[in-house]
Tab-separated table of C-alpha atoms and ligand atoms in Angstrom:
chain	number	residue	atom	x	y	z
A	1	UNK	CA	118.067	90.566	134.451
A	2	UNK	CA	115.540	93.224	133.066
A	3	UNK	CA	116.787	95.058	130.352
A	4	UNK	CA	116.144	98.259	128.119
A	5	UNK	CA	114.465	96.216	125.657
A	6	UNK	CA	112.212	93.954	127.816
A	7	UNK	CA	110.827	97.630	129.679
A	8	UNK	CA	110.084	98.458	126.078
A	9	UNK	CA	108.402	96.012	125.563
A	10	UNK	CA	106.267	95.909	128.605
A	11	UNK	CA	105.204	99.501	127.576
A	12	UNK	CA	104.034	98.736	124.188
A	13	UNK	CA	101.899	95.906	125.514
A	14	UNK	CA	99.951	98.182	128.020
A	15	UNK	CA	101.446	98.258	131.424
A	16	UNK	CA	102.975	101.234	133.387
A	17	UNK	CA	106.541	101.972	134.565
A	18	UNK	CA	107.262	100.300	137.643
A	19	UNK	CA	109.728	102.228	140.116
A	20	UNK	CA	112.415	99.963	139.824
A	21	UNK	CA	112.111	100.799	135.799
A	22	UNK	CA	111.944	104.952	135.974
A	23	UNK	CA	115.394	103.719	138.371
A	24	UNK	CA	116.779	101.872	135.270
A	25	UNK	CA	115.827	104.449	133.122
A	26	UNK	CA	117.074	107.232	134.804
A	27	UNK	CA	119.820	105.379	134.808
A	28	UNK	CA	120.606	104.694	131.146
A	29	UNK	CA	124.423	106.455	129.879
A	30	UNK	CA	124.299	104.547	126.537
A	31	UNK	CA	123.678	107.449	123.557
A	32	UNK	CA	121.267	105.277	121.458
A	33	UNK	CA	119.910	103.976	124.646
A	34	UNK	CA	118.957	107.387	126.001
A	35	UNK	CA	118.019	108.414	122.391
A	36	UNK	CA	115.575	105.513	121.732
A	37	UNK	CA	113.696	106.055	125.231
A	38	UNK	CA	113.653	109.638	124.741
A	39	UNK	CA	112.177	109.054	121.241
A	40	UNK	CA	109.297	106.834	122.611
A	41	UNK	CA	108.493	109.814	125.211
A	42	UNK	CA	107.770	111.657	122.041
A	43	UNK	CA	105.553	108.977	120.850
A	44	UNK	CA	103.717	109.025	123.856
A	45	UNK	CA	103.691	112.739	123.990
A	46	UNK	CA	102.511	113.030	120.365
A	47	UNK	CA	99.989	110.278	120.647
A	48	UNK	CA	97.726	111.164	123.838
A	49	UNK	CA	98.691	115.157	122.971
A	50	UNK	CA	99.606	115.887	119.746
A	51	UNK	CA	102.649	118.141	118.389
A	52	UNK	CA	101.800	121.146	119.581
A	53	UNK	CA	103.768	122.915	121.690
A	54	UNK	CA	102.174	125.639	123.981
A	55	UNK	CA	103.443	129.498	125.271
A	56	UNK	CA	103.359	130.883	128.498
A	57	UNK	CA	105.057	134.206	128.841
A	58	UNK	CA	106.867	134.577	131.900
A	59	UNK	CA	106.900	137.833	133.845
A	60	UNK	CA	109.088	138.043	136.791
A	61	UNK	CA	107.594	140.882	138.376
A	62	UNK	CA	109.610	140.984	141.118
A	63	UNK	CA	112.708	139.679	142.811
A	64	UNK	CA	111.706	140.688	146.127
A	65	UNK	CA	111.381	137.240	148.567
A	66	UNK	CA	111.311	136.153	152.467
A	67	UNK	CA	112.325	133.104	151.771
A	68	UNK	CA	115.812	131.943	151.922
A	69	UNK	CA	116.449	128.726	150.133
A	70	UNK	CA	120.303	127.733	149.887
A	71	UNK	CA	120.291	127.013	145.782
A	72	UNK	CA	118.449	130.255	144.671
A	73	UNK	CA	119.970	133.940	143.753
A	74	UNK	CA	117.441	135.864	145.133
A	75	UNK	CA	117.457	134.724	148.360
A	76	UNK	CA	116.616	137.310	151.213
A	77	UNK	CA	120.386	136.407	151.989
A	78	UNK	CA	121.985	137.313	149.145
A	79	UNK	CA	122.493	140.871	150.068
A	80	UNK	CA	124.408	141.697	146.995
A	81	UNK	CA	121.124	141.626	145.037
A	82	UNK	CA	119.469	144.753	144.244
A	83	UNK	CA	115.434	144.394	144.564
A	84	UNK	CA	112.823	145.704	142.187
A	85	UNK	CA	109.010	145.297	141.401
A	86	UNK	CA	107.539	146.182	138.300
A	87	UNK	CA	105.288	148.814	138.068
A	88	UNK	CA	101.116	147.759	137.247
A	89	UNK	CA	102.188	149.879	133.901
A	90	UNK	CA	104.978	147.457	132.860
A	91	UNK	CA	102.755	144.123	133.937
A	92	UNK	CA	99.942	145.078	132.158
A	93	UNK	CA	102.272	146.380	128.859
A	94	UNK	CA	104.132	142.461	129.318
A	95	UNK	CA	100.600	140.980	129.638
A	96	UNK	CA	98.744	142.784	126.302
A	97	UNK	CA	102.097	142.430	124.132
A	98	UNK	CA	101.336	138.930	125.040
A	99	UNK	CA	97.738	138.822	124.060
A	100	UNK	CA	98.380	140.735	120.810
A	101	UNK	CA	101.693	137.892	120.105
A	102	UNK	CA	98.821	135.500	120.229
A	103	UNK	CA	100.414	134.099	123.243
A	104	UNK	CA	97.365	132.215	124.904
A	105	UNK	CA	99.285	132.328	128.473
A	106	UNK	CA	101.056	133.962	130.451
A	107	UNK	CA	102.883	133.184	133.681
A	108	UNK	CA	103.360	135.535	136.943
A	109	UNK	CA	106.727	134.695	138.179
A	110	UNK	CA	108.086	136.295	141.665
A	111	UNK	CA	109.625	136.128	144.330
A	112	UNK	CA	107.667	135.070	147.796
A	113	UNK	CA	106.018	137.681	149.219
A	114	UNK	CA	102.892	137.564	151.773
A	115	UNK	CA	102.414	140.795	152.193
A	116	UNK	CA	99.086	142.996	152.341
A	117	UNK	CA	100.340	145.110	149.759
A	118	UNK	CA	101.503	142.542	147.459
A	119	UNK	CA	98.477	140.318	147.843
A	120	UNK	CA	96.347	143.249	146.752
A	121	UNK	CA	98.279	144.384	144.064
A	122	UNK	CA	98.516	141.179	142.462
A	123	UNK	CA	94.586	140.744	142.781
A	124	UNK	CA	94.572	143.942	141.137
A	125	UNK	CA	96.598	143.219	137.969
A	126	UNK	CA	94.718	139.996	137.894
A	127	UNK	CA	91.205	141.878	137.663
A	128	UNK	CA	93.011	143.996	135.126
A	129	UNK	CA	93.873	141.308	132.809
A	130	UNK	CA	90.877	139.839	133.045
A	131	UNK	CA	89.283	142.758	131.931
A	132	UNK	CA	91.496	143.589	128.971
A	133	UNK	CA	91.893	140.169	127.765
A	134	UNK	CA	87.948	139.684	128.231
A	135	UNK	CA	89.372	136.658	129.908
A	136	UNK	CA	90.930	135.147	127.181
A	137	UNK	CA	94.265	134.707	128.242
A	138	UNK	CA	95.275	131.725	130.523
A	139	UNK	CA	96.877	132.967	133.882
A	140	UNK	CA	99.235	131.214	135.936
A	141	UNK	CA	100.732	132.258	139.156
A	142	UNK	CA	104.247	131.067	140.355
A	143	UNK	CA	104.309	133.306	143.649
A	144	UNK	CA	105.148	130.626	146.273
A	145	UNK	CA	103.290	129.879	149.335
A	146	UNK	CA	100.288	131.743	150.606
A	147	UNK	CA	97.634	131.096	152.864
A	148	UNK	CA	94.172	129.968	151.422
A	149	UNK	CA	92.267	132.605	151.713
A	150	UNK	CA	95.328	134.444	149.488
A	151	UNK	CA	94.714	132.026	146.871
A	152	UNK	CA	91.453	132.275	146.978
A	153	UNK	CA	91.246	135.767	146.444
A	154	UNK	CA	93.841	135.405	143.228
A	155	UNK	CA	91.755	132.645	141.604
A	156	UNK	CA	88.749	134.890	141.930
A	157	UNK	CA	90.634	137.410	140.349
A	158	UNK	CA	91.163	135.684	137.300
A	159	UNK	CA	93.849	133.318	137.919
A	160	UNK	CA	93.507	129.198	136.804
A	161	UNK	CA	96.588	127.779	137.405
A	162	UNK	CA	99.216	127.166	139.924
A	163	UNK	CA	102.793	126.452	139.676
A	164	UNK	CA	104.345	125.514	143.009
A	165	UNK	CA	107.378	123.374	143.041
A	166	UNK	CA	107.745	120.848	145.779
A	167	UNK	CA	111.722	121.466	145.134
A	168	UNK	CA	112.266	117.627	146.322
A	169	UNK	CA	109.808	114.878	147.312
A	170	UNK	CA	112.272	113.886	149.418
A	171	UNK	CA	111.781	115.239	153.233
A	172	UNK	CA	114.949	114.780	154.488
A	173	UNK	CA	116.828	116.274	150.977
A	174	UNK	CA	114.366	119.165	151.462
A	175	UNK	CA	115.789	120.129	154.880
A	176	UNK	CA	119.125	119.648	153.490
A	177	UNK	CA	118.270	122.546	150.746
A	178	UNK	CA	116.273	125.155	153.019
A	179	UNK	CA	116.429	126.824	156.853
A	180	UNK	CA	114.447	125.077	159.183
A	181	UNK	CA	111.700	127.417	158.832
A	182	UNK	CA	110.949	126.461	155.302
A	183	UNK	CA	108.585	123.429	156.014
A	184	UNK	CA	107.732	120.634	153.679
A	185	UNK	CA	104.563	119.924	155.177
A	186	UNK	CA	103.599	123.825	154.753
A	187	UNK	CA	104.835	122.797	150.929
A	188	UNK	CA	102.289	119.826	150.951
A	189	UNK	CA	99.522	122.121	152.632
A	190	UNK	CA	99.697	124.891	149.823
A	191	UNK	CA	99.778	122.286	146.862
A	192	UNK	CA	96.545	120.938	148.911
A	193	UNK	CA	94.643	124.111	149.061
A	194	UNK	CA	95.432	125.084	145.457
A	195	UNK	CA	94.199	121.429	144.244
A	196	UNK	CA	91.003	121.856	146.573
A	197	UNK	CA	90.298	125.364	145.277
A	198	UNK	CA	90.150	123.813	141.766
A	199	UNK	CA	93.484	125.697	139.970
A	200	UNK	CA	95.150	123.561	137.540
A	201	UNK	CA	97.867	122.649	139.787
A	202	UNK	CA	101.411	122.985	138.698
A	203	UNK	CA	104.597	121.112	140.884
A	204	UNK	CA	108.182	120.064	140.206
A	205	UNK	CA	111.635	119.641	141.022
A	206	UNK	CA	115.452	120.547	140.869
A	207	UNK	CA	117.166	117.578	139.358
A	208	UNK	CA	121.160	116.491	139.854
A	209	UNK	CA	120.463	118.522	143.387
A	210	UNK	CA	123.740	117.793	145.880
A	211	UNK	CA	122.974	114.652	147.737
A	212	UNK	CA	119.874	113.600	145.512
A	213	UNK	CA	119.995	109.722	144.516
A	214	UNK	CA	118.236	108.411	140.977
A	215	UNK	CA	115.409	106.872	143.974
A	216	UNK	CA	114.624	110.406	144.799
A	217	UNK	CA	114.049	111.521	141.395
A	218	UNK	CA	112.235	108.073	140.949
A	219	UNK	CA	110.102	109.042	143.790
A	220	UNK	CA	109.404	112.180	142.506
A	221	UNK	CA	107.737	111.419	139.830
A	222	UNK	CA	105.426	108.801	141.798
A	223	UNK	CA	104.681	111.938	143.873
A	224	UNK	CA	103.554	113.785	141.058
A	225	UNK	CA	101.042	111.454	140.373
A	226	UNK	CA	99.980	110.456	143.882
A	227	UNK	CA	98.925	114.855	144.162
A	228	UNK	CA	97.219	114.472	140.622
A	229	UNK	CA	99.516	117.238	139.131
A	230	UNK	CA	98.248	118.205	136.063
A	231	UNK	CA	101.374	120.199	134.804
A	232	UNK	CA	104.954	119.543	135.441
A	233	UNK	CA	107.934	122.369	135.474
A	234	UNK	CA	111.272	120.622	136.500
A	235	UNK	CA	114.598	121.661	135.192
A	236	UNK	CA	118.164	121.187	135.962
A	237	UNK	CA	119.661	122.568	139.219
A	238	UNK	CA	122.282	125.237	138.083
A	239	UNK	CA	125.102	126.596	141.084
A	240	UNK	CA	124.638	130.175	141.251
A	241	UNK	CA	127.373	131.609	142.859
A	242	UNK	CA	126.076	133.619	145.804
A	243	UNK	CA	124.752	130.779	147.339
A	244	UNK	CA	125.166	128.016	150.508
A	245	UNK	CA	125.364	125.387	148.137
A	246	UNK	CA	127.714	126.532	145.498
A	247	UNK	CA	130.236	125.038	147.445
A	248	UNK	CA	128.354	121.369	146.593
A	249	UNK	CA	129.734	121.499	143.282
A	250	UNK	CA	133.054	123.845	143.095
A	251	UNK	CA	134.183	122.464	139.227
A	252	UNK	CA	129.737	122.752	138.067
A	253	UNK	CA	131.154	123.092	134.325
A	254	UNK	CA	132.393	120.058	134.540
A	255	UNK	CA	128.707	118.191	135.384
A	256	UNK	CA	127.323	120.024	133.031
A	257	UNK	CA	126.370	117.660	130.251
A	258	UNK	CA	125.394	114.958	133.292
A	259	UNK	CA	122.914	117.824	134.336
A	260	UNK	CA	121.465	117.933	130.846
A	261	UNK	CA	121.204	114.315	130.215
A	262	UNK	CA	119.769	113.666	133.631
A	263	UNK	CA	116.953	116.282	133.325
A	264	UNK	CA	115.733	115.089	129.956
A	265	UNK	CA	115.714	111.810	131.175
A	266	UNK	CA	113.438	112.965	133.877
A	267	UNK	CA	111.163	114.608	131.190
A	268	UNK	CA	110.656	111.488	129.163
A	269	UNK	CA	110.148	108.855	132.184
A	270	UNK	CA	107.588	111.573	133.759
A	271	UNK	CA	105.897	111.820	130.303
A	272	UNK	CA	105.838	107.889	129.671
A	273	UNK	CA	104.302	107.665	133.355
A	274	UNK	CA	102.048	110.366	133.064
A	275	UNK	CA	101.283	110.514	129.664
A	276	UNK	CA	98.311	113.369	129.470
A	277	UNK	CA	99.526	116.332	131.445
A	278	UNK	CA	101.410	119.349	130.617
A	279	UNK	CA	105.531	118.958	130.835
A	280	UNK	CA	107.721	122.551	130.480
A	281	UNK	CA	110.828	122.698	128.941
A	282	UNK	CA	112.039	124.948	131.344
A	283	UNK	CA	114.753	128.020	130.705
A	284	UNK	CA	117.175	125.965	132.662
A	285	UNK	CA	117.651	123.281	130.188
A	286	UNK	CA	119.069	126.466	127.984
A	287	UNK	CA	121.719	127.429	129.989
A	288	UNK	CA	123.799	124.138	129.968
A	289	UNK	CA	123.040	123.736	126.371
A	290	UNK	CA	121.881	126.412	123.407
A	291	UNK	CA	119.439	124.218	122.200
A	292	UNK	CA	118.424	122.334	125.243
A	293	UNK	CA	114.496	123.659	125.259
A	294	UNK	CA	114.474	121.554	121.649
A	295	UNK	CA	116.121	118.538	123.551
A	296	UNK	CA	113.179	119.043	126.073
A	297	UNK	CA	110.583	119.233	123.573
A	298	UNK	CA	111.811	116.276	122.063
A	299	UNK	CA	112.160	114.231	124.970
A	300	UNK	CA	108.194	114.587	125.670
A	301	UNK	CA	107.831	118.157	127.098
A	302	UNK	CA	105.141	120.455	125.412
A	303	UNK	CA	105.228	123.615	126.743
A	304	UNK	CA	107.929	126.629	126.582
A	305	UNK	CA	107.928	129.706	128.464
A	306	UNK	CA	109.596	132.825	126.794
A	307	UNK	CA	110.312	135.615	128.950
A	308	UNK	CA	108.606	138.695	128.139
A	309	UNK	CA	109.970	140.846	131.109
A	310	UNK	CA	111.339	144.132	130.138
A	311	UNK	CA	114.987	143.592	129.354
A	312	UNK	CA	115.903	145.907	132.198
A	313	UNK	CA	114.824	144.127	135.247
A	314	UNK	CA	116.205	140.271	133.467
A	315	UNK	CA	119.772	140.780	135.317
A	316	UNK	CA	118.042	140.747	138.551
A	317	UNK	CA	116.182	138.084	138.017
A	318	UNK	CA	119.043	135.185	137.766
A	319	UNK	CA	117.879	132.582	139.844
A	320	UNK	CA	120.850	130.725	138.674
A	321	UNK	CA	124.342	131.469	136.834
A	322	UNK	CA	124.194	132.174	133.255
A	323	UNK	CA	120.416	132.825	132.483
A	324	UNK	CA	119.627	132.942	128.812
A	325	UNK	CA	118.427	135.247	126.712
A	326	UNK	CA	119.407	138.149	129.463
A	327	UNK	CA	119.871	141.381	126.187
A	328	UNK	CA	116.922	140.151	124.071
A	329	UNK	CA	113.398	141.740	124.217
A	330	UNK	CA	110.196	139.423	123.522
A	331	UNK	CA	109.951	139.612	119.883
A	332	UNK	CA	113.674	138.814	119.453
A	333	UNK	CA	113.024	135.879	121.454
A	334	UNK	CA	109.752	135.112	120.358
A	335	UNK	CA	111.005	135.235	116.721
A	336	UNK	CA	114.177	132.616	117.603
A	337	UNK	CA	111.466	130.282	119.085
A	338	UNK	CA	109.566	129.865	115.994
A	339	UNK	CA	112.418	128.807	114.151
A	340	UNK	CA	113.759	126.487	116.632
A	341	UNK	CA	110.104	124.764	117.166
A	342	UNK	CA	109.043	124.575	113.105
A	343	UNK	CA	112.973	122.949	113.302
A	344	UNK	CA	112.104	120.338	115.050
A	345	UNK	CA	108.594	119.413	113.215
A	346	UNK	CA	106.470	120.732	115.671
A	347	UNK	CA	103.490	123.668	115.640
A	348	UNK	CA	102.998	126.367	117.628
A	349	UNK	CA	99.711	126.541	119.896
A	350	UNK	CA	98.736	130.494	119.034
A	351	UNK	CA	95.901	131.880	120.386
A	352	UNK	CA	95.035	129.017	122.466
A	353	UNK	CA	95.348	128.585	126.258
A	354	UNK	CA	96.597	124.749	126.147
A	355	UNK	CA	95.178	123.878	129.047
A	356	UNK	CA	96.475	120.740	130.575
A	357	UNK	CA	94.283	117.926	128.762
A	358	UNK	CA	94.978	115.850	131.645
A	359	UNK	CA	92.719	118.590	133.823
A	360	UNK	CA	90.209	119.236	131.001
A	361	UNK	CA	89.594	114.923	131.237
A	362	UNK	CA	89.410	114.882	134.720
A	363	UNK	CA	86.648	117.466	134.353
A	364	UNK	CA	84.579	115.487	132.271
A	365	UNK	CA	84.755	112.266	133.596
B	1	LIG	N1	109.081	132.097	144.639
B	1	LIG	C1	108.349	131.233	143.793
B	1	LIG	C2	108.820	131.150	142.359
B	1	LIG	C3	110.196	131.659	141.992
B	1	LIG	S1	111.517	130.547	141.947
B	1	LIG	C4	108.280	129.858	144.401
B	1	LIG	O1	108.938	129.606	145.392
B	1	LIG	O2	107.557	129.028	143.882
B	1	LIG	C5	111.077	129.419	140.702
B	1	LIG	C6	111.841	128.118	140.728
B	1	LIG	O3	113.206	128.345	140.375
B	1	LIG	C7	111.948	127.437	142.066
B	1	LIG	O4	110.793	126.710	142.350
B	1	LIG	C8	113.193	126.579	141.919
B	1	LIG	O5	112.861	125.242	141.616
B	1	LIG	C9	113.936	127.195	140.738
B	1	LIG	N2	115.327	127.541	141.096
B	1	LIG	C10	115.744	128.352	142.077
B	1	LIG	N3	117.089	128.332	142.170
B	1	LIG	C11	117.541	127.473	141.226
B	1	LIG	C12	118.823	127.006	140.821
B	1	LIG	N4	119.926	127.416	141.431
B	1	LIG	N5	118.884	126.120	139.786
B	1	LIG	C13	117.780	125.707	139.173
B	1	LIG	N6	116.541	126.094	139.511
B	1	LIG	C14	116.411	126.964	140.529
């Protein structure tokens, strides 16, 4: 029978994870087990990237959406939910506070909305950071599905990167999680265009999702790789309570620590498989533990996104049930990051974009 040690082993002497071993690996309960595999993700991490971890700050502009996916608190459904979009002012304030912090990127977070109005808007803030920043800050969008010409327009603009979560590799798990008019393959299309436009392109999942199996998450992370995704944002799923699915796991407290251990797992087997591209430790990991973004770093992620959205707007942006960091402004936050990441050993990437070296190889092959 293969064992902990003998996968080990294998790695150190040049081969790859096969799926049967991410399987095992997501598997492992054992402390010291878990610890020792997520210290060789670190290795890994530290060897093809170095310790540095990157910034993006996040700005959720908006918490408008169409969409209605049955795990997420801003659903259209969720009528409870008051709506807001920030004003260009408040973007572009977010964007140069981020500049100034020596932030080299920043992340546009929203809702999904295909509207005229909001396609031209965002082209517009776009072409205003560009200009400000002379084009030194890094820009990625996370604003769902579009149609090509959409993201064309954006990367024009002054956008580079692309963060679109496939949710779940697995079809049949994906119409388990959505209404039927949410299509995978219009999932698969989008990450296509964005990849064929040239953004670095972002994907991801929920892990410990109702009905998802260790082979799903397994697969997952073979489908990151077959789509060439050069950055990675996956993070726990979390129950928020005005949703479909809350039902799926009534006693979620309870799972909690599972949740955790599961998604760092994920982190280190994607990083051991994937070695070279960029891994968030996302604001999920957070909320089922204080100090789970360390836990992240140290299981072979390298990038952290701090939210820099005015404080105001933060309540209506909860995705999920207890959202961090809800009452503290950017520098609060940004100042608490430092000392957690010089904790743990590791620099700070400031004024630098940290592009995914994974891309920047591809490039120049
Ligand atoms: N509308 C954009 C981005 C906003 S949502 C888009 O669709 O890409 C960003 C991510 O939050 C989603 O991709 C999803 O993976 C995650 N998310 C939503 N609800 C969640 C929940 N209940 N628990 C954990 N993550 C969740």
């Amino acid at each position: 029978m293969r064992t902990f040690a003998n996968i080990l082993d294998d790695l150190s002497s040049g081969s790859n994870l096969s799926s049967d071993d991410m399987k095992f690996l997501l598997s492992i309960t054992n402390k010291s087990e878990m610890q020792e595999l997520f210290d060789y993700a670190y290795g890994i991490k530290s060897s093809n990237i170095g310790k540095t971890v990157y910034f993006r700050g996040i700005i959720e502009l908006s918490n408008v959406c169409e969409k209605d996916c049955y795990y997420c608190g801003i659903r259209n459904g969720n009528k409870a939910q008051e709506r807001y979009l920030m004003t260009e002012e408040e973007i572009l304030n977010a964007a140069e506070w981020a500049l100034k912090n020596k932030y080299g990127s920043i992340v546009l977070q929203a809702g999904e909305n295909t509207s005229g109005h909001f396609i031209d808007f965002i082209e517009m803030i776009l072409k205003k950071i560009k200009k400000f920043s002379d084009g030194r800050l890094g820009v990625t969008l996370s604003l769902g599905e579009q149609n090509k010409d959409t993201y064309r327009r954006w990367m024009h603009a002054g956008a580079h990167r692309y963060l679109l979560r496939i949710e779940t590799s697995n079809e049949k798990l994906y119409r388990k999680l959505h209404p039927e008019n949410h299509l995978y393959s219009a999932r698969l299309k989008c990450l296509d265009y964005l990849k064929k436009l040239g953004f670095q392109l972002g994907t991801g999942v929920m892990i410990g999702l109702p009905y998802q199996t260790i082979d799903d998450l397994a697969n997952d992370i073979i489908f990151f790789r077959k789509i060439d995704a050069d950055m990675i944002g996956m993070g726990p799923y979390i129950v928020h309570k005005e949703t479909p699915l809350a039902d799926s796991f009534p006693n979620f407290d309870k799972i909690k620590e599972y949740q955790l251990n599961l998604s760092l797992k994920m982190i280190a087997v994607t990083r051991i498989y994937l070695k070279d591209v960029n891994i968030a430790s996302t604001t999920a990991l957070q909320s089922l533990n204080p100090t789970g973004r360390e836990m992240g770093l140290l299981a072979g992620a390298n990038i952290i996104m701090p939210n820099i959205t005015d404080t105001k707007y933060r309540s209506s942006y909860q995705l999920y049930d207890d959202k961090p960091c809800l009452d503290e402004n950017s520098s609060l936050c940004k100042s608490c990051l430092e000392r957690r990441i010089s904790s743990i050993g590791e620099t700070i990437g400031y004024d630098e974009r940290g592009d995914s070296k994974h891309f920047t190889r591809k490039k120049h092959r």
